[in-house]
mmCIF file of C-alpha atoms and ligand atoms in Angstrom:
data_model
loop_
_atom_site.group_PDB
_atom_site.id
_atom_site.type_symbol
_atom_site.label_atom_id
_atom_site.label_comp_id
_atom_site.label_asym_id
_atom_site.label_seq_id
_atom_site.Cartn_x
_atom_site.Cartn_y
_atom_site.Cartn_z
ATOM 1 C CA UNK H 1 -103.310 -51.696 -45.327
ATOM 2 C CA UNK H 2 -106.738 -53.200 -46.027
ATOM 3 C CA UNK H 3 -107.296 -56.350 -44.035
ATOM 4 C CA UNK H 4 -109.761 -57.845 -46.460
ATOM 5 C CA UNK H 5 -108.743 -57.310 -50.064
ATOM 6 C CA UNK H 6 -111.002 -57.473 -53.074
ATOM 7 C CA UNK H 7 -110.688 -61.045 -54.306
ATOM 8 C CA UNK H 8 -109.642 -61.127 -57.937
ATOM 9 C CA UNK H 9 -108.313 -64.662 -57.838
ATOM 10 C CA UNK H 10 -109.869 -67.418 -59.941
ATOM 11 C CA UNK H 11 -111.799 -68.769 -56.953
ATOM 12 C CA UNK H 12 -112.864 -68.659 -54.231
ATOM 13 C CA UNK H 13 -114.611 -65.432 -55.065
ATOM 14 C CA UNK H 14 -116.241 -62.446 -53.407
ATOM 15 C CA UNK H 15 -119.934 -63.188 -53.185
ATOM 16 C CA UNK H 16 -122.914 -60.844 -52.831
ATOM 17 C CA UNK H 17 -124.293 -60.040 -49.388
ATOM 18 C CA UNK H 18 -127.493 -61.846 -50.400
ATOM 19 C CA UNK H 19 -125.609 -65.090 -51.021
ATOM 20 C CA UNK H 20 -123.744 -64.523 -47.747
ATOM 21 C CA UNK H 21 -127.080 -64.176 -45.966
ATOM 22 C CA UNK H 22 -128.451 -67.312 -47.591
ATOM 23 C CA UNK H 23 -125.337 -69.045 -46.287
ATOM 24 C CA UNK H 24 -125.860 -67.874 -42.725
ATOM 25 C CA UNK H 25 -129.174 -69.620 -42.055
ATOM 26 C CA UNK H 26 -129.036 -72.193 -39.271
ATOM 27 C CA UNK H 27 -128.262 -75.811 -40.169
ATOM 28 C CA UNK H 28 -131.222 -77.963 -41.038
ATOM 29 C CA UNK H 29 -131.759 -81.684 -41.587
ATOM 30 C CA UNK H 30 -130.457 -83.084 -44.858
ATOM 31 C CA UNK H 31 -133.522 -85.313 -45.224
ATOM 32 C CA UNK H 32 -137.288 -85.084 -45.145
ATOM 33 C CA UNK H 33 -139.811 -83.289 -47.371
ATOM 34 C CA UNK H 34 -138.518 -79.720 -46.946
ATOM 35 C CA UNK H 35 -134.986 -80.739 -47.761
ATOM 36 C CA UNK H 36 -136.093 -82.858 -50.716
ATOM 37 C CA UNK H 37 -137.839 -79.897 -52.224
ATOM 38 C CA UNK H 38 -134.751 -77.664 -51.921
ATOM 39 C CA UNK H 39 -132.413 -80.409 -53.127
ATOM 40 C CA UNK H 40 -134.724 -81.191 -56.053
ATOM 41 C CA UNK H 41 -134.826 -77.534 -57.092
ATOM 42 C CA UNK H 42 -131.045 -77.338 -56.989
ATOM 43 C CA UNK H 43 -130.796 -80.435 -59.147
ATOM 44 C CA UNK H 44 -133.256 -78.976 -61.660
ATOM 45 C CA UNK H 45 -131.537 -75.578 -61.806
ATOM 46 C CA UNK H 46 -128.126 -77.182 -62.118
ATOM 47 C CA UNK H 47 -129.347 -79.411 -64.931
ATOM 48 C CA UNK H 48 -130.503 -76.305 -66.789
ATOM 49 C CA UNK H 49 -127.082 -74.819 -66.364
ATOM 50 C CA UNK H 50 -125.290 -78.023 -67.407
ATOM 51 C CA UNK H 51 -127.679 -78.376 -70.362
ATOM 52 C CA UNK H 52 -128.424 -81.921 -69.351
ATOM 53 C CA UNK H 53 -131.160 -84.378 -68.559
ATOM 54 C CA UNK H 54 -128.607 -86.621 -66.878
ATOM 55 C CA UNK H 55 -128.558 -87.663 -63.289
ATOM 56 C CA UNK H 56 -126.932 -84.941 -61.185
ATOM 57 C CA UNK H 57 -125.495 -85.147 -57.682
ATOM 58 C CA UNK H 58 -124.623 -82.377 -55.271
ATOM 59 C CA UNK H 59 -121.647 -83.601 -53.246
ATOM 60 C CA UNK H 60 -120.030 -82.162 -50.124
ATOM 61 C CA UNK H 61 -116.366 -81.461 -50.772
ATOM 62 C CA UNK H 62 -114.055 -79.784 -53.280
ATOM 63 C CA UNK H 63 -114.027 -80.281 -57.043
ATOM 64 C CA UNK H 64 -111.046 -82.606 -56.837
ATOM 65 C CA UNK H 65 -113.115 -84.941 -54.686
ATOM 66 C CA UNK H 66 -115.877 -85.167 -57.294
ATOM 67 C CA UNK H 67 -113.281 -85.742 -60.033
ATOM 68 C CA UNK H 68 -111.774 -88.543 -57.975
ATOM 69 C CA UNK H 69 -115.231 -90.052 -57.489
ATOM 70 C CA UNK H 70 -116.028 -89.806 -61.210
ATOM 71 C CA UNK H 71 -112.755 -91.332 -62.425
ATOM 72 C CA UNK H 72 -112.584 -94.042 -59.794
ATOM 73 C CA UNK H 73 -116.208 -95.128 -60.098
ATOM 74 C CA UNK H 74 -116.580 -95.336 -63.869
ATOM 75 C CA UNK H 75 -113.252 -96.925 -64.872
ATOM 76 C CA UNK H 76 -111.710 -100.304 -64.089
ATOM 77 C CA UNK H 77 -108.174 -100.286 -62.641
ATOM 78 C CA UNK H 78 -105.647 -100.342 -65.454
ATOM 79 C CA UNK H 79 -107.848 -98.473 -67.934
ATOM 80 C CA UNK H 80 -105.897 -96.154 -70.229
ATOM 81 C CA UNK H 81 -107.162 -92.586 -70.060
ATOM 82 C CA UNK H 82 -106.118 -89.850 -72.461
ATOM 83 C CA UNK H 83 -105.423 -86.514 -70.770
ATOM 84 C CA UNK H 84 -104.973 -83.379 -72.906
ATOM 85 C CA UNK H 85 -102.203 -81.766 -70.930
ATOM 86 C CA UNK H 86 -101.379 -78.070 -70.845
ATOM 87 C CA UNK H 87 -101.247 -77.002 -67.232
ATOM 88 C CA UNK H 88 -101.468 -77.583 -63.511
ATOM 89 C CA UNK H 89 -105.021 -78.911 -63.440
ATOM 90 C CA UNK H 90 -104.326 -81.422 -66.214
ATOM 91 C CA UNK H 91 -101.388 -82.558 -64.059
ATOM 92 C CA UNK H 92 -103.858 -82.897 -61.203
ATOM 93 C CA UNK H 93 -106.005 -85.215 -63.341
ATOM 94 C CA UNK H 94 -102.912 -87.303 -64.061
ATOM 95 C CA UNK H 95 -102.154 -87.504 -60.327
ATOM 96 C CA UNK H 96 -105.720 -88.557 -59.601
ATOM 97 C CA UNK H 97 -105.599 -91.241 -62.279
ATOM 98 C CA UNK H 98 -102.307 -92.593 -60.968
ATOM 99 C CA UNK H 99 -103.656 -92.593 -57.427
ATOM 100 C CA UNK H 100 -106.594 -94.671 -58.642
ATOM 101 C CA UNK H 101 -104.353 -97.204 -60.445
ATOM 102 C CA UNK H 102 -105.590 -96.014 -63.826
ATOM 103 C CA UNK H 103 -103.168 -95.296 -66.666
ATOM 104 C CA UNK H 104 -103.020 -91.667 -67.733
ATOM 105 C CA UNK H 105 -101.676 -90.972 -71.182
ATOM 106 C CA UNK H 106 -100.880 -87.365 -71.999
ATOM 107 C CA UNK H 107 -101.224 -85.437 -75.210
ATOM 108 C CA UNK H 108 -99.299 -82.298 -74.398
ATOM 109 C CA UNK H 109 -99.356 -78.707 -75.614
ATOM 110 C CA UNK H 110 -97.075 -75.916 -74.358
ATOM 111 C CA UNK H 111 -98.263 -73.937 -71.327
ATOM 112 C CA UNK H 112 -100.431 -71.049 -72.464
ATOM 113 C CA UNK H 113 -101.624 -72.900 -75.556
ATOM 114 C CA UNK H 114 -104.687 -75.081 -76.061
ATOM 115 C CA UNK H 115 -104.590 -78.797 -76.779
ATOM 116 C CA UNK H 116 -106.109 -79.026 -80.253
ATOM 117 C CA UNK H 117 -108.581 -81.685 -81.399
ATOM 118 C CA UNK H 118 -106.366 -82.587 -84.363
ATOM 119 C CA UNK H 119 -103.482 -83.463 -82.031
ATOM 120 C CA UNK H 120 -105.766 -85.734 -80.048
ATOM 121 C CA UNK H 121 -107.188 -87.371 -83.178
ATOM 122 C CA UNK H 122 -103.685 -88.062 -84.434
ATOM 123 C CA UNK H 123 -102.514 -89.465 -81.113
ATOM 124 C CA UNK H 124 -105.524 -91.762 -80.878
ATOM 125 C CA UNK H 125 -104.927 -93.354 -84.261
ATOM 126 C CA UNK H 126 -102.078 -95.471 -82.967
ATOM 127 C CA UNK H 127 -103.690 -96.182 -79.582
ATOM 128 C CA UNK H 128 -106.878 -98.233 -79.750
ATOM 129 C CA UNK H 129 -106.383 -99.273 -76.105
ATOM 130 C CA UNK H 130 -107.487 -95.845 -74.847
ATOM 131 C CA UNK H 131 -110.864 -96.172 -73.118
ATOM 132 C CA UNK H 132 -111.585 -92.736 -71.788
ATOM 133 C CA UNK H 133 -110.761 -89.062 -72.041
ATOM 134 C CA UNK H 134 -110.316 -86.857 -68.972
ATOM 135 C CA UNK H 135 -109.992 -83.210 -69.880
ATOM 136 C CA UNK H 136 -109.829 -79.802 -68.214
ATOM 137 C CA UNK H 137 -112.132 -77.293 -69.884
ATOM 138 C CA UNK H 138 -110.750 -74.054 -68.488
ATOM 139 C CA UNK H 139 -107.090 -74.560 -67.517
ATOM 140 C CA UNK H 140 -107.215 -72.016 -64.708
ATOM 141 C CA UNK H 141 -103.445 -72.059 -64.256
ATOM 142 C CA UNK H 142 -102.863 -70.455 -67.675
ATOM 143 C CA UNK H 143 -106.211 -68.847 -68.538
ATOM 144 C CA UNK H 144 -106.594 -71.103 -71.579
ATOM 145 C CA UNK H 145 -110.015 -72.375 -72.559
ATOM 146 C CA UNK H 146 -109.423 -75.695 -74.281
ATOM 147 C CA UNK H 147 -111.518 -76.235 -77.452
ATOM 148 C CA UNK H 148 -113.730 -78.720 -75.680
ATOM 149 C CA UNK H 149 -116.428 -79.211 -78.283
ATOM 150 C CA UNK H 150 -113.893 -80.306 -80.921
ATOM 151 C CA UNK H 151 -112.028 -82.486 -78.420
ATOM 152 C CA UNK H 152 -115.273 -84.222 -77.495
ATOM 153 C CA UNK H 153 -116.090 -84.794 -81.189
ATOM 154 C CA UNK H 154 -112.850 -86.750 -81.478
ATOM 155 C CA UNK H 155 -113.653 -88.665 -78.290
ATOM 156 C CA UNK H 156 -117.053 -89.574 -79.720
ATOM 157 C CA UNK H 157 -115.438 -90.916 -82.926
ATOM 158 C CA UNK H 158 -113.427 -93.268 -80.728
ATOM 159 C CA UNK H 159 -116.313 -94.052 -78.359
ATOM 160 C CA UNK H 160 -114.353 -92.897 -75.319
ATOM 161 C CA UNK H 161 -115.993 -92.345 -71.980
ATOM 162 C CA UNK H 162 -115.597 -88.607 -71.332
ATOM 163 C CA UNK H 163 -114.865 -86.933 -68.010
ATOM 164 C CA UNK H 164 -114.679 -83.133 -67.938
ATOM 165 C CA UNK H 165 -113.168 -80.926 -65.264
ATOM 166 C CA UNK H 166 -115.487 -77.944 -65.641
ATOM 167 C CA UNK H 167 -114.609 -76.715 -62.158
ATOM 168 C CA UNK H 168 -113.779 -73.180 -63.227
ATOM 169 C CA UNK H 169 -115.826 -72.947 -66.438
ATOM 170 C CA UNK H 170 -119.369 -74.029 -65.708
ATOM 171 C CA UNK H 171 -121.637 -71.016 -65.330
ATOM 172 C CA UNK H 172 -119.100 -68.797 -67.051
ATOM 173 C CA UNK H 173 -118.975 -70.088 -70.615
ATOM 174 C CA UNK H 174 -121.389 -72.265 -72.606
ATOM 175 C CA UNK H 175 -121.029 -75.952 -71.787
ATOM 176 C CA UNK H 176 -123.964 -77.971 -73.152
ATOM 177 C CA UNK H 177 -123.253 -81.328 -71.538
ATOM 178 C CA UNK H 178 -125.742 -83.461 -73.497
ATOM 179 C CA UNK H 179 -125.178 -81.799 -76.849
ATOM 180 C CA UNK H 180 -121.408 -82.177 -76.548
ATOM 181 C CA UNK H 181 -121.647 -85.701 -75.149
ATOM 182 C CA UNK H 182 -120.034 -85.417 -71.708
ATOM 183 C CA UNK H 183 -120.438 -88.549 -69.623
ATOM 184 C CA UNK H 184 -119.202 -87.191 -66.312
ATOM 185 C CA UNK H 185 -119.028 -83.445 -65.783
ATOM 186 C CA UNK H 186 -117.704 -81.891 -62.574
ATOM 187 C CA UNK H 187 -118.031 -78.359 -61.282
ATOM 188 C CA UNK H 188 -118.104 -76.517 -57.955
ATOM 189 C CA UNK H 189 -120.104 -73.829 -56.186
ATOM 190 C CA UNK H 190 -117.193 -71.521 -55.488
ATOM 191 C CA UNK H 191 -115.997 -70.431 -58.903
ATOM 192 C CA UNK H 192 -118.350 -69.143 -61.610
ATOM 193 C CA UNK H 193 -121.380 -70.157 -59.531
ATOM 194 C CA UNK H 194 -120.250 -67.500 -57.059
ATOM 195 C CA UNK H 195 -121.040 -69.280 -53.810
ATOM 196 C CA UNK H 196 -118.791 -70.176 -50.831
ATOM 197 C CA UNK H 197 -116.601 -73.289 -51.173
ATOM 198 C CA UNK H 198 -117.663 -76.721 -49.974
ATOM 199 C CA UNK H 199 -119.967 -78.152 -52.630
ATOM 200 C CA UNK H 200 -119.317 -79.953 -55.920
ATOM 201 C CA UNK H 201 -121.752 -80.803 -58.714
ATOM 202 C CA UNK H 202 -121.499 -83.895 -60.885
ATOM 203 C CA UNK H 203 -123.612 -84.949 -63.853
ATOM 204 C CA UNK H 204 -123.630 -88.570 -65.001
ATOM 205 C CA UNK H 205 -124.839 -89.806 -68.390
ATOM 206 C CA UNK H 206 -126.862 -93.007 -68.734
ATOM 207 C CA UNK H 207 -123.803 -94.678 -70.265
ATOM 208 C CA UNK H 208 -121.600 -93.644 -67.328
ATOM 209 C CA UNK H 209 -124.278 -94.712 -64.834
ATOM 210 C CA UNK H 210 -124.250 -98.163 -66.457
ATOM 211 C CA UNK H 211 -120.448 -98.306 -66.314
ATOM 212 C CA UNK H 212 -120.578 -97.457 -62.614
ATOM 213 C CA UNK H 213 -123.209 -100.117 -61.909
ATOM 214 C CA UNK H 214 -121.283 -102.696 -63.932
ATOM 215 C CA UNK H 215 -118.119 -102.389 -61.832
ATOM 216 C CA UNK H 216 -118.073 -105.145 -59.277
ATOM 217 C CA UNK H 217 -115.458 -103.942 -56.851
ATOM 218 C CA UNK H 218 -116.162 -100.803 -54.914
ATOM 219 C CA UNK H 219 -113.599 -98.056 -54.439
ATOM 220 C CA UNK H 220 -114.109 -96.946 -50.897
ATOM 221 C CA UNK H 221 -117.641 -95.949 -50.031
ATOM 222 C CA UNK H 222 -118.318 -92.188 -50.038
ATOM 223 C CA UNK H 223 -116.295 -91.672 -53.219
ATOM 224 C CA UNK H 224 -117.797 -94.635 -55.043
ATOM 225 C CA UNK H 225 -120.727 -93.324 -57.048
ATOM 226 C CA UNK H 226 -122.425 -96.690 -56.682
ATOM 227 C CA UNK H 227 -123.173 -95.545 -53.150
ATOM 228 C CA UNK H 228 -124.705 -92.328 -54.469
ATOM 229 C CA UNK H 229 -126.765 -94.252 -57.000
ATOM 230 C CA UNK H 230 -128.046 -96.520 -54.268
ATOM 231 C CA UNK H 231 -129.126 -93.624 -52.048
ATOM 232 C CA UNK H 232 -130.761 -91.772 -54.934
ATOM 233 C CA UNK H 233 -132.697 -94.887 -55.931
ATOM 234 C CA UNK H 234 -133.492 -96.500 -52.603
ATOM 235 C CA UNK H 235 -133.648 -93.572 -50.210
ATOM 236 C CA UNK H 236 -134.473 -90.806 -52.686
ATOM 237 C CA UNK H 237 -137.947 -90.309 -51.222
ATOM 238 C CA UNK H 238 -136.448 -89.289 -47.883
ATOM 239 C CA UNK H 239 -132.643 -89.002 -47.712
ATOM 240 C CA UNK H 240 -131.244 -88.639 -51.236
ATOM 241 C CA UNK H 241 -127.503 -88.561 -50.438
ATOM 242 C CA UNK H 242 -125.291 -90.966 -48.485
ATOM 243 C CA UNK H 243 -124.205 -88.574 -45.736
ATOM 244 C CA UNK H 244 -124.926 -85.357 -43.885
ATOM 245 C CA UNK H 245 -124.874 -82.351 -46.193
ATOM 246 C CA UNK H 246 -123.523 -78.800 -45.666
ATOM 247 C CA UNK H 247 -127.067 -77.463 -45.716
ATOM 248 C CA UNK H 248 -126.113 -73.794 -45.314
ATOM 249 C CA UNK H 249 -123.747 -73.938 -48.287
ATOM 250 C CA UNK H 250 -126.401 -75.650 -50.313
ATOM 251 C CA UNK H 251 -128.952 -73.026 -49.348
ATOM 252 C CA UNK H 252 -126.530 -70.384 -50.630
ATOM 253 C CA UNK H 253 -126.038 -72.355 -53.834
ATOM 254 C CA UNK H 254 -129.805 -72.470 -54.287
ATOM 255 C CA UNK H 255 -129.975 -68.696 -53.984
ATOM 256 C CA UNK H 256 -127.051 -68.197 -56.323
ATOM 257 C CA UNK H 257 -128.451 -70.510 -59.008
ATOM 258 C CA UNK H 258 -131.849 -68.865 -58.775
ATOM 259 C CA UNK H 259 -130.339 -65.412 -59.215
ATOM 260 C CA UNK H 260 -128.207 -66.560 -62.117
ATOM 261 C CA UNK H 261 -131.135 -68.123 -63.961
ATOM 262 C CA UNK H 262 -133.356 -65.098 -63.296
ATOM 263 C CA UNK H 263 -130.739 -62.661 -64.545
ATOM 264 C CA UNK H 264 -130.085 -64.912 -67.516
ATOM 265 C CA UNK H 265 -127.037 -67.007 -68.179
ATOM 266 C CA UNK H 266 -126.253 -65.166 -71.424
ATOM 267 C CA UNK H 267 -126.146 -61.868 -69.551
ATOM 268 C CA UNK H 268 -123.703 -63.367 -67.055
ATOM 269 C CA UNK H 269 -121.474 -64.705 -69.828
ATOM 270 C CA UNK H 270 -121.437 -61.200 -71.337
ATOM 271 C CA UNK H 271 -120.350 -59.669 -68.008
ATOM 272 C CA UNK H 272 -117.389 -62.026 -67.759
ATOM 273 C CA UNK H 273 -116.416 -61.267 -71.335
ATOM 274 C CA UNK H 274 -116.593 -57.523 -70.650
ATOM 275 C CA UNK H 275 -114.440 -57.861 -67.524
ATOM 276 C CA UNK H 276 -111.832 -59.978 -69.314
ATOM 277 C CA UNK H 277 -111.784 -57.589 -72.247
ATOM 278 C CA UNK H 278 -111.314 -54.547 -69.996
ATOM 279 C CA UNK H 279 -108.462 -56.239 -68.146
ATOM 280 C CA UNK H 280 -106.708 -57.533 -71.264
ATOM 281 C CA UNK H 281 -106.920 -54.210 -73.078
ATOM 282 C CA UNK H 282 -105.812 -52.361 -69.952
ATOM 283 C CA UNK H 283 -102.828 -54.628 -69.340
ATOM 284 C CA UNK H 284 -101.770 -54.371 -72.968
ATOM 285 C CA UNK H 285 -101.857 -50.579 -72.624
ATOM 286 C CA UNK H 286 -99.382 -51.073 -69.760
ATOM 287 C CA UNK H 287 -97.107 -53.245 -71.941
ATOM 288 C CA UNK H 288 -97.969 -56.450 -70.117
ATOM 289 C CA UNK H 289 -98.046 -59.330 -72.643
ATOM 290 C CA UNK H 290 -100.973 -61.738 -72.500
ATOM 291 C CA UNK H 291 -99.971 -65.323 -71.684
ATOM 292 C CA UNK H 292 -102.768 -66.886 -73.780
ATOM 293 C CA UNK H 293 -103.674 -65.532 -77.185
ATOM 294 C CA UNK H 294 -107.124 -63.989 -77.543
ATOM 295 C CA UNK H 295 -108.589 -66.874 -79.563
ATOM 296 C CA UNK H 296 -108.134 -69.310 -76.645
ATOM 297 C CA UNK H 297 -108.237 -66.929 -73.707
ATOM 298 C CA UNK H 298 -110.907 -67.706 -71.148
ATOM 299 C CA UNK H 299 -113.211 -64.872 -70.071
ATOM 300 C CA UNK H 300 -112.960 -66.176 -66.490
ATOM 301 C CA UNK H 301 -109.297 -65.601 -65.682
ATOM 302 C CA UNK H 302 -106.454 -63.788 -67.399
ATOM 303 C CA UNK H 303 -102.809 -64.792 -67.138
ATOM 304 C CA UNK H 304 -100.277 -62.151 -68.098
ATOM 305 C CA UNK H 305 -96.569 -61.477 -68.155
ATOM 306 C CA UNK H 306 -94.739 -58.402 -66.902
ATOM 307 C CA UNK H 307 -92.989 -55.622 -68.754
ATOM 308 C CA UNK H 308 -89.250 -56.314 -69.170
ATOM 309 C CA UNK H 309 -87.353 -56.494 -65.876
ATOM 310 C CA UNK H 310 -90.351 -56.417 -63.508
ATOM 311 C CA UNK H 311 -90.837 -59.188 -60.968
ATOM 312 C CA UNK H 312 -94.390 -60.576 -60.740
ATOM 313 C CA UNK H 313 -94.307 -61.069 -56.974
ATOM 314 C CA UNK H 314 -93.487 -57.393 -56.388
ATOM 315 C CA UNK H 315 -96.535 -56.329 -58.382
ATOM 316 C CA UNK H 316 -98.753 -58.813 -56.663
ATOM 317 C CA UNK H 317 -97.619 -57.705 -53.208
ATOM 318 C CA UNK H 318 -98.024 -54.054 -54.123
ATOM 319 C CA UNK H 319 -101.579 -54.699 -55.279
ATOM 320 C CA UNK H 320 -102.385 -56.543 -52.065
ATOM 321 C CA UNK H 321 -100.860 -53.953 -49.757
ATOM 322 C CA UNK H 322 -101.482 -50.653 -51.513
ATOM 323 C CA UNK H 323 -104.516 -51.237 -53.724
ATOM 324 C CA UNK H 324 -106.410 -53.753 -51.591
ATOM 325 C CA UNK H 325 -106.680 -56.172 -54.512
ATOM 326 C CA UNK H 326 -105.666 -59.820 -54.307
ATOM 327 C CA UNK H 327 -104.620 -61.566 -57.513
ATOM 328 C CA UNK H 328 -102.858 -64.919 -58.009
ATOM 329 C CA UNK H 329 -99.311 -65.896 -58.754
ATOM 330 C CA UNK H 330 -98.372 -68.467 -61.372
ATOM 331 C CA UNK H 331 -98.452 -72.037 -60.072
ATOM 332 C CA UNK H 332 -96.013 -74.842 -60.708
ATOM 333 C CA UNK H 333 -93.620 -74.137 -63.563
ATOM 334 C CA UNK H 334 -95.167 -70.692 -64.054
ATOM 335 C CA UNK H 335 -94.331 -69.329 -60.623
ATOM 336 C CA UNK H 336 -92.304 -66.140 -61.028
ATOM 337 C CA UNK H 337 -93.292 -65.905 -64.703
ATOM 338 C CA UNK H 338 -96.930 -64.836 -64.790
ATOM 339 C CA UNK H 339 -99.688 -63.367 -62.665
ATOM 340 C CA UNK H 340 -103.346 -64.303 -62.902
ATOM 341 C CA UNK H 341 -106.404 -62.194 -62.343
ATOM 342 C CA UNK H 342 -109.881 -63.692 -61.990
ATOM 343 C CA UNK H 343 -113.053 -62.218 -63.446
ATOM 344 C CA UNK H 344 -115.494 -64.326 -61.467
ATOM 345 C CA UNK H 345 -117.563 -63.290 -58.453
ATOM 346 C CA UNK H 346 -117.666 -59.584 -57.764
ATOM 347 C CA UNK H 347 -114.446 -59.243 -59.790
ATOM 348 C CA UNK H 348 -116.665 -58.831 -62.855
ATOM 349 C CA UNK H 349 -117.751 -55.425 -61.519
ATOM 350 C CA UNK H 350 -116.412 -52.097 -62.699
ATOM 351 C CA UNK H 351 -115.057 -51.001 -59.302
ATOM 352 C CA UNK H 352 -112.974 -54.191 -59.036
ATOM 353 C CA UNK H 353 -111.613 -53.910 -62.558
ATOM 354 C CA UNK H 354 -110.765 -50.226 -62.115
ATOM 355 C CA UNK H 355 -109.130 -50.836 -58.710
ATOM 356 C CA UNK H 356 -106.990 -53.559 -60.283
ATOM 357 C CA UNK H 357 -105.912 -51.544 -63.318
ATOM 358 C CA UNK H 358 -105.146 -48.376 -61.360
ATOM 359 C CA UNK H 359 -103.292 -50.515 -58.818
ATOM 360 C CA UNK H 360 -101.224 -51.971 -61.661
ATOM 361 C CA UNK H 361 -100.460 -48.466 -62.933
ATOM 362 C CA UNK H 362 -99.280 -47.413 -59.477
ATOM 363 C CA UNK H 363 -97.275 -50.587 -58.988
ATOM 364 C CA UNK H 364 -95.489 -50.169 -62.318
ATOM 365 C CA UNK H 365 -94.871 -46.464 -61.643
ATOM 366 C CA UNK H 366 -93.449 -47.495 -58.294
ATOM 367 C CA UNK H 367 -91.035 -49.742 -60.225
ATOM 368 C CA UNK H 368 -89.864 -46.710 -62.163
ATOM 369 C CA UNK H 369 -91.927 -47.059 -65.325
ATOM 370 C CA UNK H 370 -93.354 -43.937 -66.909
ATOM 371 C CA UNK H 371 -97.093 -44.523 -66.724
ATOM 372 C CA UNK H 372 -99.761 -41.947 -67.304
ATOM 373 C CA UNK H 373 -102.501 -42.192 -64.699
ATOM 374 C CA UNK H 374 -105.667 -43.676 -66.234
ATOM 375 C CA UNK H 375 -103.945 -44.920 -69.359
ATOM 376 C CA UNK H 376 -105.091 -48.495 -68.726
ATOM 377 C CA UNK H 377 -108.781 -47.621 -68.512
ATOM 378 C CA UNK H 378 -109.307 -48.093 -72.212
ATOM 379 C CA UNK H 379 -112.115 -50.637 -72.513
ATOM 380 C CA UNK H 380 -114.565 -50.299 -69.650
ATOM 381 C CA UNK H 381 -117.744 -50.507 -71.701
ATOM 382 C CA UNK H 382 -120.244 -53.183 -70.745
ATOM 383 C CA UNK H 383 -118.892 -53.667 -67.220
ATOM 384 C CA UNK H 384 -121.403 -54.269 -64.486
ATOM 385 C CA UNK H 385 -121.673 -51.323 -62.104
HETATM 386 C C1 PLP W 1 -109.995 -74.771 -58.830
HETATM 387 C C2 PLP W 1 -109.849 -75.868 -59.808
HETATM 388 C C3 PLP W 1 -109.781 -77.207 -59.395
HETATM 389 C C4 PLP W 1 -109.694 -77.607 -57.949
HETATM 390 O O1 PLP W 1 -110.888 -77.405 -57.311
HETATM 391 P P1 PLP W 1 -110.995 -77.785 -55.757
HETATM 392 O O2 PLP W 1 -112.409 -77.429 -55.449
HETATM 393 O O3 PLP W 1 -109.987 -76.970 -55.036
HETATM 394 O O4 PLP W 1 -110.729 -79.235 -55.662
HETATM 395 C C5 PLP W 1 -109.729 -78.188 -60.357
HETATM 396 N N1 PLP W 1 -109.727 -77.864 -61.658
HETATM 397 C C6 PLP W 1 -109.777 -76.606 -62.094
HETATM 398 C C7 PLP W 1 -109.764 -76.327 -63.557
HETATM 399 C C8 PLP W 1 -109.839 -75.558 -61.179
HETATM 400 O O5 PLP W 1 -109.874 -74.282 -61.602
#
């Protein structure tokens, strides 16, 4: 029916027309005084958002690329890295570590549950060889927000280098990088920063910067952060990054960050919470069980199960075709078991949330369930119009 559905997936997201316009400016040089001023402002705004005084790079590419750069540049081959493991993106970290000849070591929790600090503390007792911790903050595949602050406290007790995949959390939930002691923190433009895909952000603590400098061998060139350090230090007055940059994307990111900081980050957090609350309450009214319990549920994406006997893919296809709303299926082991709806981008708005919930009502009615029209619209307060 509708050729372009409302995106209610956990990224990429529907952006505002203003961000779209900022994206559509012609390409410009990625060097020289004008560029340096824009790049510098982005670094400053991002540092505010990350709550850090650390070095911060804007890299061209997806989040996975920046994670690969962080892990490969700061750790020597063979290093043992603890990975709290409770979903697809933790598995991705394990794959990255293996690909880099590092040694991942999992502490696992069931899908849909958080990995708790106590489990990590206990696991570490018998394993003094662990050098680093690589952890997903928001496990987007299950909608679980791992208790990062507590996990990082444990890491600090053991003096581990800490690498955080904040790809889908930064900008959507508090994440004070310096206060919590994150050495390398990775995020992207196209999730809670609500900008088109193509750009990753990476903050690097002084300790991590030293570790990177100390490594003798290089791992490739673009993905070795030594290269980025060199350009920042030696060419920073003219050409601060190693390569050509997607200047239009970065212009859009500048606009998006500016808007976010002007509107206030706390206000944005509240909008995500309102959207998640409306969706969770609405789905519960339709007898759809939540996959993650409220205490660990992220306000950025909600994973849910179906009423008895209903197939997730049927609902998802109905929503796409009849309601013009695109949500996500479960990935990996959760395919065919859950659906996921994102609250980031324009999906935090009332019209998106209402279109989704009414679409769900229609889809379930279509499956023969007795649903009263409007019965899922039970918690719409606080939603952005
Ligand atoms: C989306 C996502 C990624 C992957 O990001 P890419 O930009 O596609 O590489 C990694 N981790 C988490 C938690 C994500 O949500």
